[in-house]
Amino acid sequence: MTTPSIGQLLDSTVPMAHTLKLEYLETSPERAVLRLPDQPEFHNHVGGPHAGAMFTLAESASGCIVLAAFSDQLSRAVPLVVNAEVSYKKLAMGPVTATATLGRPAADVVAELDKGERPELPVTVEITRADGAVTGVMTITWTLRPNS
């Protein structure tokens, strides 16, 4: 039996990610890159991807990097979103890609967890269109809630 990839895990446990047909281009502890294909059923009033679809893309990318970076901690803590802030910068048209990076070293987060604390960590996500223009930036704060 093979272990599912981070993308397969997210796709099977988060129905919205599956519904949007997100593509998992990279899911490592250093970076997660997901793509939202151009799909007319998820367009907004100007023909680009709906803001809610882009939010889900970015939040999913942040979840992938958190799962990849802390997969060895999942037996003792549950990753949860604390808050999220998004800024839409330019008109997005066509397929868009979200690239997530951790805002602090994973070792520092684990050290806090080891002390019995509930660590928080920011994840920054840039959303770009095919020409490389940044259409949005999202910061998601995650926590690792220790199992009691």
Coordinates of C-alpha atoms in Angstrom, one line a residue:
M1 CA 0.0 0.0 0.0
T2 CA 1.4 3.4 -1.0
T3 CA 1.2 6.6 1.1
P4 CA -1.0 9.2 -0.6
S5 CA 0.7 12.4 -1.7
I6 CA -0.1 15.7 0.0
G7 CA -2.1 16.7 -3.0
Q8 CA -4.1 13.4 -3.0
L9 CA -4.7 13.8 0.7
L10 CA -6.0 17.4 0.4
D11 CA -8.1 16.5 -2.6
S12 CA -9.7 13.6 -0.8
T13 CA -10.3 15.4 2.5
V14 CA -11.3 18.9 1.3
P15 CA -14.3 18.7 -1.0
M16 CA -13.8 22.3 -2.3
A17 CA -10.3 21.6 -3.5
H18 CA -11.6 18.6 -5.4
T19 CA -14.5 20.6 -6.8
L20 CA -12.2 23.3 -8.2
K21 CA -9.9 20.6 -9.8
L22 CA -6.8 22.1 -8.3
E23 CA -3.5 20.9 -9.7
Y24 CA -0.7 20.2 -7.3
L25 CA 2.5 21.2 -9.0
E26 CA 4.8 21.1 -5.9
T27 CA 4.1 20.2 -2.3
S28 CA 7.3 20.3 -0.3
P29 CA 8.2 21.6 3.2
E30 CA 9.9 24.6 1.5
R31 CA 7.2 25.5 -1.0
A32 CA 3.8 24.6 -2.3
V33 CA 2.6 25.5 -5.8
L34 CA -0.9 24.8 -6.8
R35 CA -2.7 25.8 -10.0
L36 CA -6.4 26.6 -10.6
P37 CA -7.2 25.8 -14.3
D38 CA -9.3 28.3 -16.2
Q39 CA -12.9 27.0 -15.7
P40 CA -15.9 29.0 -16.9
E41 CA -18.1 27.6 -14.1
F42 CA -15.9 29.4 -11.6
H43 CA -15.6 32.7 -13.4
N44 CA -16.7 36.1 -12.0
H45 CA -18.6 38.9 -13.8
V46 CA -15.5 39.9 -15.8
G47 CA -14.6 36.4 -17.0
G48 CA -11.7 35.6 -14.7
P49 CA -11.5 33.3 -11.7
H50 CA -13.9 34.3 -8.9
A51 CA -12.3 35.8 -5.8
G52 CA -13.7 32.9 -3.7
A53 CA -12.0 30.3 -6.0
M54 CA -8.7 32.2 -5.8
F55 CA -9.1 32.4 -2.0
T56 CA -9.6 28.6 -1.9
L57 CA -6.6 28.1 -4.2
A58 CA -4.3 30.1 -1.9
E59 CA -5.7 28.6 1.3
S60 CA -5.2 25.1 -0.1
A61 CA -1.6 26.0 -1.1
S62 CA -1.0 27.1 2.5
G63 CA -2.5 23.9 3.8
C64 CA -0.2 21.8 1.6
I65 CA 3.0 23.5 2.8
V66 CA 1.8 23.1 6.4
L67 CA 1.0 19.4 5.9
A68 CA 4.4 18.9 4.2
A69 CA 6.4 20.8 6.8
F70 CA 4.7 19.3 9.8
S71 CA 3.5 15.8 8.7
D72 CA 5.7 14.2 11.4
Q73 CA 3.8 16.2 14.0
L74 CA 0.2 15.2 13.0
S75 CA 0.0 12.4 15.6
R76 CA 0.2 15.0 18.4
A77 CA -1.2 18.2 16.9
V78 CA -3.9 19.3 14.5
P79 CA -3.2 22.1 12.0
L80 CA -5.9 24.8 12.0
V81 CA -6.3 28.2 10.3
V82 CA -6.4 31.1 12.8
N83 CA -7.0 33.9 10.3
A84 CA -6.4 34.9 6.7
E85 CA -6.0 38.2 4.9
V86 CA -6.1 38.6 1.2
S87 CA -5.3 41.5 -1.1
Y88 CA -6.4 41.3 -4.7
K89 CA -3.8 43.3 -6.8
K90 CA -4.5 42.9 -10.5
L91 CA -7.2 41.4 -12.7
A92 CA -6.7 37.6 -12.9
M93 CA -7.6 36.0 -16.2
G94 CA -7.1 32.4 -17.3
P95 CA -5.3 29.9 -15.1
V96 CA -3.8 31.2 -11.9
T97 CA -1.0 29.7 -9.7
A98 CA -0.5 30.0 -6.0
T99 CA 2.9 29.7 -4.4
A100 CA 3.1 29.3 -0.6
T101 CA 6.1 29.8 1.7
L102 CA 6.4 29.4 5.5
G103 CA 6.9 32.7 7.4
R104 CA 9.1 31.1 10.1
P105 CA 11.4 28.1 10.5
A106 CA 9.6 24.8 11.0
A107 CA 12.1 23.9 13.7
D108 CA 11.0 26.9 15.8
V109 CA 7.4 25.9 15.5
V110 CA 8.2 22.4 16.6
A111 CA 10.3 23.7 19.5
E112 CA 7.2 25.6 20.8
L113 CA 5.1 22.5 20.4
D114 CA 7.7 20.5 22.4
K115 CA 7.3 23.1 25.2
G116 CA 3.5 22.4 25.3
E117 CA 2.7 25.7 23.6
R118 CA 0.2 26.2 20.7
P119 CA 2.5 27.7 18.0
E120 CA 1.3 30.0 15.3
L121 CA 3.0 30.5 11.9
P122 CA 2.2 32.7 9.0
V123 CA 2.2 31.4 5.5
T124 CA 2.5 33.8 2.6
V125 CA 0.9 33.0 -0.8
E126 CA 1.4 34.8 -4.0
I127 CA -1.3 34.3 -6.7
T128 CA 0.0 34.8 -10.3
R129 CA -1.5 34.6 -13.7
A130 CA 0.3 33.0 -16.7
D131 CA 2.3 36.1 -17.6
G132 CA 3.8 36.1 -14.1
A133 CA 1.9 39.2 -12.8
V134 CA 1.0 38.9 -9.2
T135 CA -2.8 39.2 -9.0
G136 CA -3.1 38.6 -5.2
V137 CA -1.3 38.1 -2.0
M138 CA -2.7 36.2 0.9
T139 CA -1.3 35.7 4.4
I140 CA -2.8 32.8 6.4
T141 CA -1.9 32.2 10.0
W142 CA -1.9 28.6 11.0
T143 CA -1.7 27.0 14.5
L144 CA -0.7 23.5 15.5
R145 CA -3.2 22.7 18.2
P146 CA -1.8 20.0 20.5
N147 CA -4.0 17.0 21.0
S148 CA -5.2 16.7 24.6

